[in-house]
mmCIF file of C-alpha atoms in Angstrom:
data_model
loop_
_atom_site.group_PDB
_atom_site.id
_atom_site.type_symbol
_atom_site.label_atom_id
_atom_site.label_comp_id
_atom_site.label_asym_id
_atom_site.label_seq_id
_atom_site.Cartn_x
_atom_site.Cartn_y
_atom_site.Cartn_z
ATOM 1 C CA MET A 1 3.658 85.487 -81.841
ATOM 2 C CA ARG A 2 2.216 84.757 -85.269
ATOM 3 C CA ILE A 3 -1.404 83.633 -85.638
ATOM 4 C CA SER A 4 -0.275 80.267 -87.123
ATOM 5 C CA SER A 5 1.796 79.677 -83.977
ATOM 6 C CA LEU A 6 -1.244 80.452 -81.851
ATOM 7 C CA VAL A 7 -3.352 77.961 -83.782
ATOM 8 C CA ALA A 8 -0.694 75.285 -83.258
ATOM 9 C CA LEU A 9 -0.603 76.149 -79.554
ATOM 10 C CA MET A 10 -4.406 75.934 -79.324
ATOM 11 C CA VAL A 11 -4.445 72.526 -81.037
ATOM 12 C CA ALA A 12 -1.746 71.247 -78.699
ATOM 13 C CA MET A 13 -3.695 72.528 -75.702
ATOM 14 C CA VAL A 14 -6.955 70.934 -76.847
ATOM 15 C CA ILE A 15 -5.240 67.589 -77.490
ATOM 16 C CA GLY A 16 -3.485 67.788 -74.153
ATOM 17 C CA CYS A 17 -6.623 68.734 -72.239
ATOM 18 C CA GLY A 18 -7.927 65.159 -72.195
ATOM 19 C CA SER A 19 -5.156 64.027 -69.865
ATOM 20 C CA SER A 20 -4.657 67.233 -67.859
ATOM 21 C CA SER A 21 -6.013 68.192 -64.493
ATOM 22 C CA GLU A 22 -8.530 71.018 -64.236
ATOM 23 C CA ALA A 23 -5.796 73.320 -62.863
ATOM 24 C CA GLU A 24 -3.512 72.490 -65.792
ATOM 25 C CA GLN A 25 -6.341 73.104 -68.238
ATOM 26 C CA GLN A 26 -7.082 76.471 -66.606
ATOM 27 C CA GLN A 27 -3.395 77.432 -66.749
ATOM 28 C CA ALA A 28 -3.261 76.393 -70.409
ATOM 29 C CA ALA A 29 -6.319 78.527 -71.159
ATOM 30 C CA ASN A 30 -4.741 81.488 -69.343
ATOM 31 C CA ASP A 31 -1.489 81.026 -71.289
ATOM 32 C CA LEU A 32 -3.418 80.883 -74.547
ATOM 33 C CA ALA A 33 -5.393 84.027 -73.670
ATOM 34 C CA ALA A 34 -2.171 85.880 -72.818
ATOM 35 C CA ALA A 35 -0.493 84.751 -76.038
ATOM 36 C CA LEU A 36 -3.525 85.692 -78.116
ATOM 37 C CA GLY A 37 -3.719 89.086 -76.416
ATOM 38 C CA ALA A 38 -0.029 89.725 -77.106
ATOM 39 C CA ALA A 39 -0.470 88.716 -80.762
ATOM 40 C CA VAL A 40 -3.422 91.072 -81.161
ATOM 41 C CA GLU A 41 -1.461 93.925 -79.550
ATOM 42 C CA ASN A 42 1.533 93.255 -81.833
ATOM 43 C CA ALA A 43 -0.697 93.163 -84.916
ATOM 44 C CA ALA A 44 -2.330 96.434 -83.878
ATOM 45 C CA ALA A 45 1.068 98.085 -83.321
ATOM 46 C CA GLU A 46 2.348 96.857 -86.695
ATOM 47 C CA GLY A 47 -0.823 98.121 -88.366
ATOM 48 C CA ALA A 48 -0.516 101.509 -86.688
ATOM 49 C CA ALA A 49 3.130 101.812 -87.756
ATOM 50 C CA ALA A 50 2.239 100.898 -91.341
ATOM 51 C CA ALA A 51 -0.619 103.404 -91.342
ATOM 52 C CA ALA A 52 1.646 106.142 -89.979
ATOM 53 C CA ALA A 53 4.243 105.397 -92.663
ATOM 54 C CA ALA A 54 1.565 105.470 -95.364
ATOM 55 C CA GLU A 55 0.421 108.869 -94.116
ATOM 56 C CA ALA A 56 3.935 110.341 -94.185
ATOM 57 C CA PRO A 57 3.928 113.097 -96.777
ATOM 58 C CA ALA A 58 5.926 113.007 -99.982
ATOM 59 C CA GLY A 59 9.086 115.054 -99.890
ATOM 60 C CA ASP A 60 12.584 115.046 -98.520
ATOM 61 C CA VAL A 61 13.781 112.542 -95.946
ATOM 62 C CA ASP A 62 17.192 112.476 -94.296
ATOM 63 C CA LEU A 63 19.952 110.042 -95.146
ATOM 64 C CA PRO A 64 21.711 110.442 -91.787
ATOM 65 C CA ARG A 65 24.765 108.285 -92.580
ATOM 66 C CA PHE A 66 25.689 110.743 -95.320
ATOM 67 C CA GLY A 67 24.244 114.071 -94.193
ATOM 68 C CA LEU A 68 22.162 114.153 -97.370
ATOM 69 C CA LYS A 69 18.472 114.205 -98.269
ATOM 70 C CA ILE A 70 16.410 112.347 -100.850
ATOM 71 C CA ALA A 71 12.989 113.246 -102.285
ATOM 72 C CA VAL A 72 10.598 110.307 -101.966
ATOM 73 C CA PRO A 73 6.924 109.428 -102.419
ATOM 74 C CA ALA A 74 4.463 109.542 -99.532
ATOM 75 C CA GLY A 75 4.830 106.724 -97.046
ATOM 76 C CA ALA A 76 8.604 106.358 -97.394
ATOM 77 C CA THR A 77 10.750 104.883 -94.659
ATOM 78 C CA VAL A 78 14.531 105.009 -94.323
ATOM 79 C CA GLY A 79 16.234 102.025 -92.729
ATOM 80 C CA ASP A 80 19.614 100.373 -92.699
ATOM 81 C CA ALA A 81 20.892 98.820 -95.899
ATOM 82 C CA ILE A 82 20.667 95.035 -95.960
ATOM 83 C CA VAL A 83 24.374 94.731 -96.754
ATOM 84 C CA GLY A 84 27.036 97.292 -95.931
ATOM 85 C CA GLU A 85 26.842 100.761 -94.497
ATOM 86 C CA GLY A 86 24.042 102.803 -95.932
ATOM 87 C CA HIS A 87 20.291 103.094 -96.182
ATOM 88 C CA MET A 88 17.404 101.263 -97.762
ATOM 89 C CA ILE A 89 14.546 103.556 -98.682
ATOM 90 C CA THR A 90 11.143 101.970 -99.225
ATOM 91 C CA ALA A 91 7.834 103.515 -100.222
ATOM 92 C CA PRO A 92 4.884 102.428 -102.308
ATOM 93 C CA GLY A 93 6.432 101.750 -105.722
ATOM 94 C CA LEU A 94 9.999 102.447 -104.567
ATOM 95 C CA VAL A 95 12.929 100.518 -103.130
ATOM 96 C CA VAL A 96 16.483 101.874 -103.406
ATOM 97 C CA THR A 97 19.713 101.533 -101.497
ATOM 98 C CA VAL A 98 22.057 104.444 -100.937
ATOM 99 C CA GLN A 99 25.583 103.479 -99.936
ATOM 100 C CA ALA A 100 29.137 104.709 -100.103
ATOM 101 C CA PRO A 101 30.861 103.304 -103.174
ATOM 102 C CA GLY A 102 32.597 100.003 -102.584
ATOM 103 C CA SER A 103 35.617 98.506 -104.292
ATOM 104 C CA PHE A 104 33.405 97.060 -107.057
ATOM 105 C CA SER A 105 31.313 100.211 -107.598
ATOM 106 C CA PRO A 106 31.739 101.801 -111.012
ATOM 107 C CA GLU A 107 33.623 105.091 -110.884
ATOM 108 C CA ASN A 108 32.212 106.422 -114.137
ATOM 109 C CA LEU A 109 29.541 105.791 -116.732
ATOM 110 C CA GLU A 110 31.800 103.682 -118.959
ATOM 111 C CA ALA A 111 32.662 101.379 -116.038
ATOM 112 C CA ALA A 112 28.956 101.087 -115.138
ATOM 113 C CA LYS A 113 28.073 100.120 -118.728
ATOM 114 C CA GLU A 114 30.904 97.583 -118.774
ATOM 115 C CA ALA A 115 29.669 96.040 -115.494
ATOM 116 C CA ALA A 116 26.136 95.854 -116.903
ATOM 117 C CA GLU A 117 27.335 93.784 -119.869
ATOM 118 C CA MET A 118 27.277 90.619 -117.725
ATOM 119 C CA TYR A 119 23.462 90.944 -117.666
ATOM 120 C CA SER A 120 23.056 91.210 -121.472
ATOM 121 C CA PRO A 121 21.306 94.562 -121.006
ATOM 122 C CA THR A 122 18.520 95.881 -123.198
ATOM 123 C CA ASN A 123 16.877 99.321 -123.240
ATOM 124 C CA VAL A 124 20.056 100.892 -121.922
ATOM 125 C CA ARG A 125 19.652 104.555 -121.039
ATOM 126 C CA GLU A 126 22.542 106.639 -119.783
ATOM 127 C CA GLU A 127 22.748 110.138 -118.446
ATOM 128 C CA THR A 128 25.699 112.250 -117.452
ATOM 129 C CA LEU A 129 24.823 114.302 -114.379
ATOM 130 C CA ALA A 130 26.628 117.455 -113.225
ATOM 131 C CA ASP A 131 27.825 115.436 -110.218
ATOM 132 C CA GLY A 132 27.972 111.877 -111.560
ATOM 133 C CA PHE A 133 25.999 109.563 -113.803
ATOM 134 C CA ALA A 134 22.791 107.549 -114.085
ATOM 135 C CA LEU A 135 22.392 104.258 -115.924
ATOM 136 C CA THR A 136 19.230 102.230 -116.375
ATOM 137 C CA TYR A 137 18.759 98.992 -118.268
ATOM 138 C CA GLU A 138 16.714 95.831 -118.380
ATOM 139 C CA ASN A 139 17.442 92.147 -118.685
ATOM 140 C CA THR A 140 15.249 89.093 -118.893
ATOM 141 C CA GLY A 141 16.009 86.021 -116.841
ATOM 142 C CA GLY A 142 14.275 82.995 -115.432
ATOM 143 C CA MET A 143 12.097 85.151 -113.165
ATOM 144 C CA GLY A 144 11.088 87.607 -115.897
ATOM 145 C CA THR A 145 12.277 91.118 -116.666
ATOM 146 C CA ASN A 146 14.520 92.983 -114.231
ATOM 147 C CA TYR A 147 14.831 96.772 -114.276
ATOM 148 C CA PHE A 148 18.207 98.068 -113.056
ATOM 149 C CA VAL A 149 19.120 101.539 -111.816
ATOM 150 C CA VAL A 150 22.732 102.533 -111.076
ATOM 151 C CA VAL A 151 23.426 106.137 -110.046
ATOM 152 C CA ARG A 152 26.654 107.603 -108.685
ATOM 153 C CA ARG A 153 26.618 111.109 -107.240
ATOM 154 C CA THR A 154 29.233 113.309 -105.549
ATOM 155 C CA LEU A 155 27.657 116.044 -103.454
ATOM 156 C CA GLY A 156 30.164 118.183 -101.589
ATOM 157 C CA ASP A 157 32.581 115.734 -100.011
ATOM 158 C CA LYS A 158 30.078 112.833 -100.092
ATOM 159 C CA THR A 159 29.995 110.245 -102.865
ATOM 160 C CA VAL A 160 27.102 107.789 -102.901
ATOM 161 C CA MET A 161 25.796 104.959 -105.042
ATOM 162 C CA CYS A 162 22.019 104.793 -105.360
ATOM 163 C CA GLU A 163 20.851 101.496 -106.844
ATOM 164 C CA THR A 164 18.019 99.052 -107.258
ATOM 165 C CA THR A 165 16.808 96.124 -109.277
ATOM 166 C CA ALA A 166 13.101 96.764 -109.739
ATOM 167 C CA VAL A 167 10.315 94.495 -110.948
ATOM 168 C CA SER A 168 8.585 97.023 -113.215
ATOM 169 C CA ALA A 169 9.370 99.953 -115.465
ATOM 170 C CA GLU A 170 7.324 102.177 -113.138
ATOM 171 C CA GLN A 171 9.447 101.200 -110.122
ATOM 172 C CA GLN A 172 12.590 101.759 -112.188
ATOM 173 C CA ALA A 173 11.420 105.270 -113.121
ATOM 174 C CA SER A 174 10.548 106.038 -109.491
ATOM 175 C CA ALA A 175 13.951 104.803 -108.333
ATOM 176 C CA LEU A 176 15.791 106.844 -110.950
ATOM 177 C CA GLU A 177 13.864 109.964 -109.965
ATOM 178 C CA ALA A 178 14.624 109.414 -106.274
ATOM 179 C CA CYS A 179 18.331 108.733 -106.906
ATOM 180 C CA LYS A 180 18.666 111.874 -109.007
ATOM 181 C CA SER A 181 16.951 113.898 -106.261
ATOM 182 C CA ILE A 182 19.635 113.253 -103.607
ATOM 183 C CA HIS A 183 20.936 116.593 -102.378
ATOM 184 C CA LEU A 184 22.675 118.388 -99.497
#
C-alpha cells in the first residue's frame, strides 16, 4: 500500500471515529497499524532490492531468451521487454531492449537509415559490424532531443535487435556500447 493511500485511510478513520463505537475505533486503529506496518515492510524490501541491484558489479549478464550475454554497467537488471519477446536491460545511465527481429525490423544498414528518415535524423552515425550494423542518430521534437540507437547482430544462429531511444548523448553512447558488447 502506498503512503498516500495510508494517509487517505487515516483521514477516513479519523473522520469516521466521531460516530463509531470504541470497539470499531480500536479495530480501525488495528487495521491502520497493520496497513502501515505492511507499507513499511514493502518499502524496506523495495529499498533492499534497489540497493542490491546498485551493488551488482559491472560486467556480463545473461540474456536467457537468446542464450547470449551483454556487458553492462554496475547495477544492471535484466527483465522482460515491455512489448514482444525479449529483454529490457536497465542500469544507471542505460536502458536498452534486446529482441528477436520483427517484421518491421531493418535487415541491413540501408534499411535502418531509410526507416530513420521519418524522424528527420541529425548527427547520423553508422557502423558496419562483422556480424551486423549499428546506427545512431538524433531528432528534436516537442519533448526535446531524442537519441536513437539501432543495432542488429547475428551471433551464431541468433539474430537480435538491440535498441533504445535515450534522453541524452551519454545514455546513447552507453546503449551503443552495451549493444555492441552482446556475445555468445
